[in-house]
Coordinates of C-alpha atoms in Angstrom, one line a residue:
M1 CA -24.9 -26.1 3.0
G2 CA -24.0 -22.6 1.7
V3 CA -20.7 -20.8 1.6
P4 CA -19.9 -19.1 5.0
V5 CA -20.3 -15.3 4.7
L6 CA -16.6 -14.7 5.4
L7 CA -15.7 -16.9 2.5
A8 CA -18.3 -15.5 0.1
H9 CA -15.9 -12.9 -1.5
P10 CA -12.2 -12.3 -1.3
F11 CA -12.3 -8.9 0.2
R12 CA -14.1 -10.1 3.3
P13 CA -11.4 -12.4 4.9
F14 CA -8.4 -10.7 3.3
F15 CA -9.3 -7.2 4.5
L16 CA -10.1 -8.5 8.0
L17 CA -6.8 -10.4 8.1
A18 CA -4.9 -7.4 6.8
G19 CA -6.4 -5.2 9.5
I20 CA -5.6 -7.7 12.3
Y21 CA -2.1 -8.4 11.0
A22 CA -1.4 -4.6 10.8
I23 CA -1.9 -4.6 14.5
V24 CA -0.1 -7.8 15.4
V25 CA 3.1 -7.1 13.4
V26 CA 3.5 -3.6 14.7
L27 CA 2.8 -4.6 18.3
G28 CA 5.3 -7.5 18.0
W29 CA 7.9 -5.2 16.4
I30 CA 7.7 -2.6 19.2
A31 CA 7.7 -5.3 21.9
F32 CA 10.8 -6.8 20.3
L33 CA 12.5 -3.4 19.7
F34 CA 11.9 -1.7 23.0
G35 CA 10.6 -4.4 25.3
G36 CA 13.1 -7.2 24.7
W37 CA 10.4 -9.7 23.8
P38 CA 12.3 -12.7 22.5
I39 CA 10.6 -13.4 19.2
P40 CA 12.4 -16.3 17.4
L41 CA 12.8 -14.2 14.2
G42 CA 16.0 -15.7 12.8
W43 CA 16.3 -12.6 10.7
S44 CA 17.8 -9.2 11.2
P45 CA 15.0 -7.5 13.1
L46 CA 14.9 -4.5 10.8
Q47 CA 14.6 -6.5 7.6
W48 CA 12.1 -8.9 9.3
H49 CA 9.8 -5.9 10.1
S50 CA 10.0 -4.5 6.6
H51 CA 9.4 -7.9 5.1
E52 CA 6.3 -8.6 7.1
M53 CA 4.9 -5.2 6.4
L54 CA 5.5 -5.5 2.6
Y55 CA 5.1 -9.2 1.9
G56 CA 2.7 -10.0 4.7
F57 CA 0.3 -7.1 5.5
V58 CA 0.4 -5.3 2.2
A59 CA 0.2 -8.6 0.2
A60 CA -3.0 -9.5 2.0
A61 CA -4.5 -6.1 1.2
I62 CA -3.5 -6.4 -2.4
A63 CA -5.0 -9.9 -2.7
G64 CA -8.3 -8.7 -1.2
F65 CA -8.5 -5.8 -3.6
V66 CA -7.3 -7.3 -6.9
L67 CA -9.4 -10.5 -6.4
T68 CA -12.5 -8.4 -5.8
A69 CA -11.8 -5.9 -8.6
M70 CA -11.1 -8.8 -11.0
T71 CA -14.8 -9.9 -10.7
N72 CA -15.9 -6.5 -11.8
W73 CA -13.4 -6.4 -14.7
T74 CA -14.3 -9.8 -16.1
G75 CA -17.7 -10.7 -14.8
A76 CA -16.1 -13.9 -13.4
H77 CA -17.5 -15.6 -10.3
P78 CA -15.5 -14.6 -7.3
L79 CA -13.1 -16.9 -5.6
Q80 CA -15.0 -18.3 -2.6
G81 CA -15.4 -21.3 -0.4
L82 CA -12.7 -23.9 -0.2
G83 CA -10.6 -22.2 -2.9
L84 CA -10.6 -18.9 -1.0
L85 CA -9.9 -20.7 2.2
S86 CA -6.9 -22.5 0.7
L87 CA -5.4 -19.2 -0.4
L88 CA -6.0 -17.7 3.0
L89 CA -4.3 -20.6 4.7
L90 CA -1.3 -20.3 2.4
W91 CA -0.9 -16.6 3.3
L92 CA -1.3 -17.5 7.0
A93 CA 1.2 -20.3 6.8
G94 CA 3.8 -17.8 5.4
R95 CA 3.2 -15.5 8.3
L96 CA 3.6 -18.3 10.9
A97 CA 6.8 -19.4 9.2
M98 CA 8.2 -15.9 9.4
W99 CA 7.3 -15.4 13.0
F100 CA 9.0 -18.7 14.0
A101 CA 11.8 -18.6 11.4
G102 CA 14.4 -19.0 14.2
W103 CA 13.0 -22.4 15.1
L104 CA 12.4 -23.8 11.6
P105 CA 14.7 -24.9 8.8
G106 CA 15.6 -22.0 6.5
W107 CA 14.5 -23.8 3.3
L108 CA 11.1 -24.5 4.8
V109 CA 10.5 -20.9 5.9
A110 CA 11.5 -19.7 2.4
V111 CA 9.3 -22.2 0.5
V112 CA 6.2 -21.6 2.7
D113 CA 6.6 -17.8 2.7
L114 CA 7.3 -17.6 -1.1
A115 CA 4.3 -19.7 -2.1
F116 CA 1.5 -17.2 -1.7
L117 CA 2.3 -14.6 -4.4
P118 CA 2.9 -16.9 -7.4
V119 CA -0.3 -18.9 -6.6
L120 CA -2.2 -15.6 -6.5
A121 CA -0.6 -14.5 -9.8
I122 CA -1.3 -17.8 -11.5
Y123 CA -5.0 -17.7 -10.5
M124 CA -5.3 -14.1 -11.6
A125 CA -3.7 -14.8 -15.0
H126 CA -6.0 -17.8 -15.5
V127 CA -9.1 -15.7 -14.9
L128 CA -8.0 -12.7 -16.9
I129 CA -6.9 -14.7 -19.9
S130 CA -10.0 -17.0 -19.9
H131 CA -12.2 -13.9 -19.9
Q132 CA -10.0 -12.1 -22.5
N133 CA -9.1 -9.2 -20.1
R134 CA -5.5 -8.9 -21.1
R135 CA -5.3 -5.2 -20.2
N136 CA -5.1 -6.1 -16.5
L137 CA -2.3 -8.7 -16.9
V138 CA 0.0 -5.9 -15.9
L139 CA -1.1 -6.6 -12.4
V140 CA 0.0 -10.2 -12.8
A141 CA 3.4 -9.0 -13.9
V142 CA 3.6 -6.8 -10.8
L143 CA 2.7 -9.7 -8.5
T144 CA 5.4 -11.8 -10.2
L145 CA 8.0 -9.1 -9.6
L146 CA 6.8 -8.9 -6.0
F147 CA 7.6 -12.6 -5.7
I148 CA 11.1 -11.9 -7.0
G149 CA 11.5 -9.1 -4.4
N150 CA 10.5 -11.6 -1.7
L151 CA 12.9 -14.1 -3.2
Y152 CA 15.7 -11.6 -2.9
M153 CA 15.0 -11.1 0.8
Q154 CA 14.8 -14.9 1.4
I155 CA 18.1 -15.5 -0.4
G156 CA 19.6 -12.5 1.5
F157 CA 18.6 -14.0 4.8
A158 CA 19.9 -17.5 3.8
T159 CA 23.3 -16.1 2.7
G160 CA 23.7 -13.3 5.1
K161 CA 24.0 -10.8 2.3
T162 CA 22.4 -7.6 3.5
G163 CA 22.6 -6.1 0.0
L164 CA 20.0 -8.7 -1.2
L165 CA 17.8 -8.0 1.7
Q166 CA 17.9 -4.3 0.9
T167 CA 17.3 -4.9 -2.8
G168 CA 14.2 -7.0 -2.0
Q169 CA 12.9 -4.3 0.3
L170 CA 13.5 -1.5 -2.2
L171 CA 12.0 -3.6 -5.1
G172 CA 8.9 -4.2 -2.9
L173 CA 8.4 -0.5 -2.2
D174 CA 8.9 0.4 -5.8
L175 CA 6.4 -2.2 -7.0
V176 CA 3.8 -1.2 -4.5
T177 CA 4.2 2.4 -5.7
V178 CA 3.6 1.2 -9.2
L179 CA 0.4 -0.6 -8.1
I180 CA -0.7 2.6 -6.3
V181 CA -0.2 4.7 -9.3
V182 CA -2.1 2.3 -11.5
I183 CA -5.0 1.5 -9.2
A184 CA -5.4 4.9 -7.5
G185 CA -5.2 6.5 -10.9
R186 CA -8.3 4.6 -11.9
I187 CA -10.4 4.9 -8.8
I188 CA -9.7 8.3 -7.3
P189 CA -10.6 10.5 -10.2
A190 CA -13.6 8.2 -11.1
F191 CA -14.9 8.2 -7.5
S192 CA -14.3 12.0 -7.2
S193 CA -16.1 13.0 -10.4
N194 CA -19.0 10.6 -9.5
W195 CA -19.4 12.2 -6.1
L196 CA -19.3 15.7 -7.5
R197 CA -22.0 14.8 -10.0
S198 CA -24.2 13.2 -7.4
N199 CA -23.9 16.2 -5.1
G200 CA -24.7 18.8 -7.7
H201 CA -21.2 19.9 -8.5
N202 CA -19.3 20.0 -11.8
P203 CA -17.6 16.6 -12.4
E204 CA -15.4 18.1 -15.0
A205 CA -13.5 19.8 -12.2
V206 CA -11.6 16.5 -12.1
K207 CA -9.0 16.6 -14.8
T208 CA -7.1 13.8 -16.4
F209 CA -4.7 14.0 -19.3
R210 CA -3.4 11.1 -21.3
W211 CA 0.1 12.5 -21.5
L212 CA 0.1 13.0 -17.8
E213 CA -1.1 9.5 -17.1
F214 CA 1.7 8.2 -19.2
A215 CA 4.3 10.4 -17.5
S216 CA 3.0 9.6 -14.0
L217 CA 3.2 5.8 -14.5
G218 CA 6.2 5.9 -16.7
S219 CA 8.3 7.9 -14.2
V220 CA 7.7 5.4 -11.4
V221 CA 8.4 2.5 -13.7
L222 CA 11.6 4.3 -14.7
L223 CA 12.5 4.6 -11.0
L224 CA 12.0 0.9 -10.5
L225 CA 14.3 0.1 -13.4
V226 CA 17.0 2.6 -12.2
D227 CA 16.9 1.0 -8.7
W228 CA 17.4 -2.4 -10.3
L229 CA 20.4 -1.3 -12.3
P230 CA 23.9 -0.6 -10.9
L231 CA 23.6 3.2 -11.3
P232 CA 24.8 6.0 -9.0
I233 CA 22.3 7.1 -6.3
Q234 CA 21.9 10.4 -8.1
A235 CA 20.2 8.6 -11.0
A236 CA 17.5 7.2 -8.7
S237 CA 17.1 10.5 -6.9
A238 CA 16.6 12.3 -10.3
A239 CA 14.0 9.6 -11.3
A240 CA 12.3 10.0 -7.9
L241 CA 12.1 13.8 -8.3
L242 CA 10.6 13.4 -11.8
A243 CA 8.1 10.8 -10.5
G244 CA 7.1 13.1 -7.6
A245 CA 6.6 16.1 -9.9
A246 CA 4.6 14.2 -12.4
N247 CA 2.3 12.6 -9.8
G248 CA 2.0 15.8 -7.9
V249 CA 0.6 17.5 -11.0
R250 CA -1.6 14.5 -11.6
L251 CA -3.0 14.7 -8.1
A252 CA -3.7 18.4 -8.4
G253 CA -5.8 17.8 -11.4
W254 CA -8.1 15.5 -9.4
A255 CA -9.2 18.5 -7.4
G256 CA -9.3 16.7 -4.1
W257 CA -10.1 19.9 -2.1
K258 CA -13.6 19.8 -3.8
T259 CA -14.3 16.5 -2.0
A260 CA -13.3 17.7 1.4
R261 CA -16.8 17.0 2.8
E262 CA -16.6 13.3 2.0
P263 CA -14.1 11.4 4.2
L264 CA -14.2 8.3 2.0
L265 CA -12.7 10.5 -0.8
W266 CA -10.4 12.9 1.0
I267 CA -8.6 10.0 2.6
L268 CA -7.7 8.6 -0.9
H269 CA -6.4 12.0 -2.0
L270 CA -4.4 12.3 1.2
A271 CA -2.9 8.9 0.7
Y272 CA -1.8 9.8 -2.9
L273 CA -0.3 13.1 -1.5
W274 CA 1.8 11.0 0.9
V275 CA 3.2 9.1 -2.1
V276 CA 4.1 12.3 -3.9
V277 CA 5.8 13.6 -0.7
A278 CA 7.7 10.3 -0.4
L279 CA 9.0 10.5 -3.9
L280 CA 10.1 14.1 -3.5
L281 CA 11.8 13.4 -0.2
R282 CA 13.6 10.5 -1.7
G283 CA 14.8 12.6 -4.6
A284 CA 15.9 15.5 -2.4
S285 CA 17.7 13.3 0.1
A286 CA 20.6 12.6 -2.2
F287 CA 21.3 16.3 -2.7
T288 CA 21.2 17.5 0.9
D289 CA 22.3 16.3 4.3
T290 CA 19.3 17.7 6.1
I291 CA 17.0 14.9 4.9
A292 CA 17.7 11.5 6.3
P293 CA 17.9 8.9 3.5
T294 CA 15.2 6.7 5.2
V295 CA 12.6 9.4 5.8
W296 CA 10.9 8.8 2.4
Q297 CA 10.4 5.1 3.2
H298 CA 8.3 6.0 6.2
A299 CA 6.4 8.7 4.2
L300 CA 5.6 6.0 1.7
G301 CA 5.1 3.0 4.0
V302 CA 3.0 4.6 6.8
G303 CA 1.7 7.6 4.9
G304 CA 1.1 6.4 1.4
I305 CA 0.6 2.7 1.6
G306 CA -1.0 2.5 5.1
T307 CA -3.4 5.3 4.5
L308 CA -4.5 4.1 1.0
I309 CA -5.0 0.6 2.3
L310 CA -7.2 1.9 5.2
G311 CA -9.1 4.2 2.8
V312 CA -9.8 1.5 0.3
M313 CA -10.8 -1.1 2.8
T314 CA -13.3 1.2 4.6
R315 CA -14.9 2.0 1.2
V316 CA -15.0 -1.5 -0.3
A317 CA -16.3 -3.0 2.9
V318 CA -19.5 -1.1 2.6
G319 CA -19.7 -0.6 -1.1
H320 CA -19.4 -4.3 -1.9
T321 CA -21.7 -5.5 0.8
G322 CA -24.7 -3.5 -0.5
R323 CA -24.6 -0.9 2.2
P324 CA -24.8 2.9 1.8
L325 CA -21.5 4.4 0.6
Q326 CA -20.6 6.2 3.8
L327 CA -18.0 6.0 6.6
Q328 CA -19.0 4.0 9.6
R329 CA -19.6 6.0 12.8
F330 CA -16.3 6.9 14.5
A331 CA -14.2 5.5 11.7
V332 CA -13.0 9.0 10.8
F333 CA -10.8 8.7 14.0
A334 CA -9.0 5.8 12.2
Y335 CA -8.2 8.3 9.4
I336 CA -6.9 10.8 11.9
A337 CA -4.9 8.1 13.7
I338 CA -3.2 6.8 10.5
T339 CA -2.3 10.4 9.6
G340 CA -0.8 11.0 13.1
A341 CA 1.2 7.7 12.7
A342 CA 2.7 8.9 9.5
V343 CA 3.6 12.4 10.8
L344 CA 5.1 11.0 14.0
R345 CA 7.2 8.4 12.2
L346 CA 8.6 11.0 9.9
L347 CA 9.5 13.3 12.7
A348 CA 11.3 10.5 14.5
A349 CA 13.1 9.4 11.3
A350 CA 14.2 13.0 10.6
G351 CA 15.6 13.4 14.2
L352 CA 13.0 16.1 15.0
L353 CA 11.5 13.9 17.8
D354 CA 13.1 11.5 20.2
Y355 CA 13.4 8.3 18.3
R356 CA 12.0 6.0 21.0
L357 CA 9.2 8.3 21.8
G358 CA 8.4 9.1 18.2
V359 CA 8.4 5.5 17.0
S360 CA 6.3 4.3 20.0
L361 CA 3.7 7.1 19.5
S362 CA 3.6 6.4 15.8
A363 CA 3.1 2.7 16.5
L364 CA 0.3 3.4 19.0
S365 CA -1.4 5.6 16.4
W366 CA -1.1 2.9 13.8
V367 CA -2.5 0.3 16.1
V368 CA -5.4 2.6 17.0
A369 CA -6.2 3.2 13.3
F370 CA -6.4 -0.5 12.4
S371 CA -8.0 -1.5 15.7
L372 CA -10.8 0.9 14.8
F373 CA -11.1 -0.7 11.4
V374 CA -11.3 -4.2 12.8
L375 CA -13.8 -3.2 15.5
L376 CA -16.0 -1.2 13.2
Y377 CA -15.8 -3.2 10.0
A378 CA -15.5 -6.9 11.2
P379 CA -19.3 -6.9 11.8
V380 CA -19.8 -5.6 8.2
L381 CA -17.4 -8.1 6.7
A382 CA -18.8 -11.0 8.6
A383 CA -22.5 -10.2 7.9
P384 CA -24.6 -11.1 4.9
R385 CA -25.5 -8.4 2.4
P386 CA -28.6 -6.6 3.6
D387 CA -30.1 -6.8 0.1
G388 CA -29.9 -10.6 0.1
R389 CA -27.6 -10.8 -2.9
P390 CA -24.7 -13.2 -2.9
G391 CA -21.1 -12.0 -2.2

């Protein structure tokens, strides 16, 4: 008996689960926040929401991407079948533990929730080292640090120390930003130049510079280190401004406007722009009272992270199943919806829109975006490759 299609390659089940969980966690959060739905969270609702977005939804999307990309980097056979199912169940067990944390022993919730990231990191390290691909071990280090961020949040919950909860949340946001700068920095200029070449345009319009690559990544790593050290808030703000400026120049060099006719590309450029905006907003918020200190988190979380995950999943879902590299019909409305979700959430956070209305409309737009992904791409992810090849 062969391997079921959904377990033939890591991106198939992890992207589908990420899309479904993006819907579930936001609907549950809004029902709890505004509808009084008695979810047995056991946590502070705000930190529970941020935890599940970072260490639940985002972690699933990261797993789907890195496990898939790793097969291209190394030539290794993809994780599939029982091994992949075991990893999926480990992620799912963590989500169930967090949803019913109020009914379960705290130590059990922590152990189950914390297990996924180190298992993923150990598996990745084994494959990369055995195939002598040490360059990408940096991603194993990021996954390990993400585990530490999650550990901060679990200890914060167990001890009631909100400072630890906030540290774990901030560390998670910083580390995902590092991942975006690393991964997007590889795929966006490469995809863009390839598209320009295949459509009769000059691929050299996409510019990358070694010094700028170093500055872009180095500045976000610096921000991560500053956040981890007991330094004044102005130090982190200065680092954020530096990171925003460096990555803004980097993004401009990729000439995203020249790919405006291709949705699978402009959505990636837009996602990176949201990251730049988030960094600049964060940096500016310490020097003015007109920018709420949490606005940048929503620009990054909904705009940068949410948009990039949606853009990557819609591209990989067709590209890695042997289908034409084009957006599914009506899927552009998912891109429009995720952009609307980010804008509305920022307006609500900035006090420019009624909070209840703004958050509700933003959540609705988010749910529409990922519902469209699930409806349009579940048949693709669950179907065999049309070319008959495995994977």
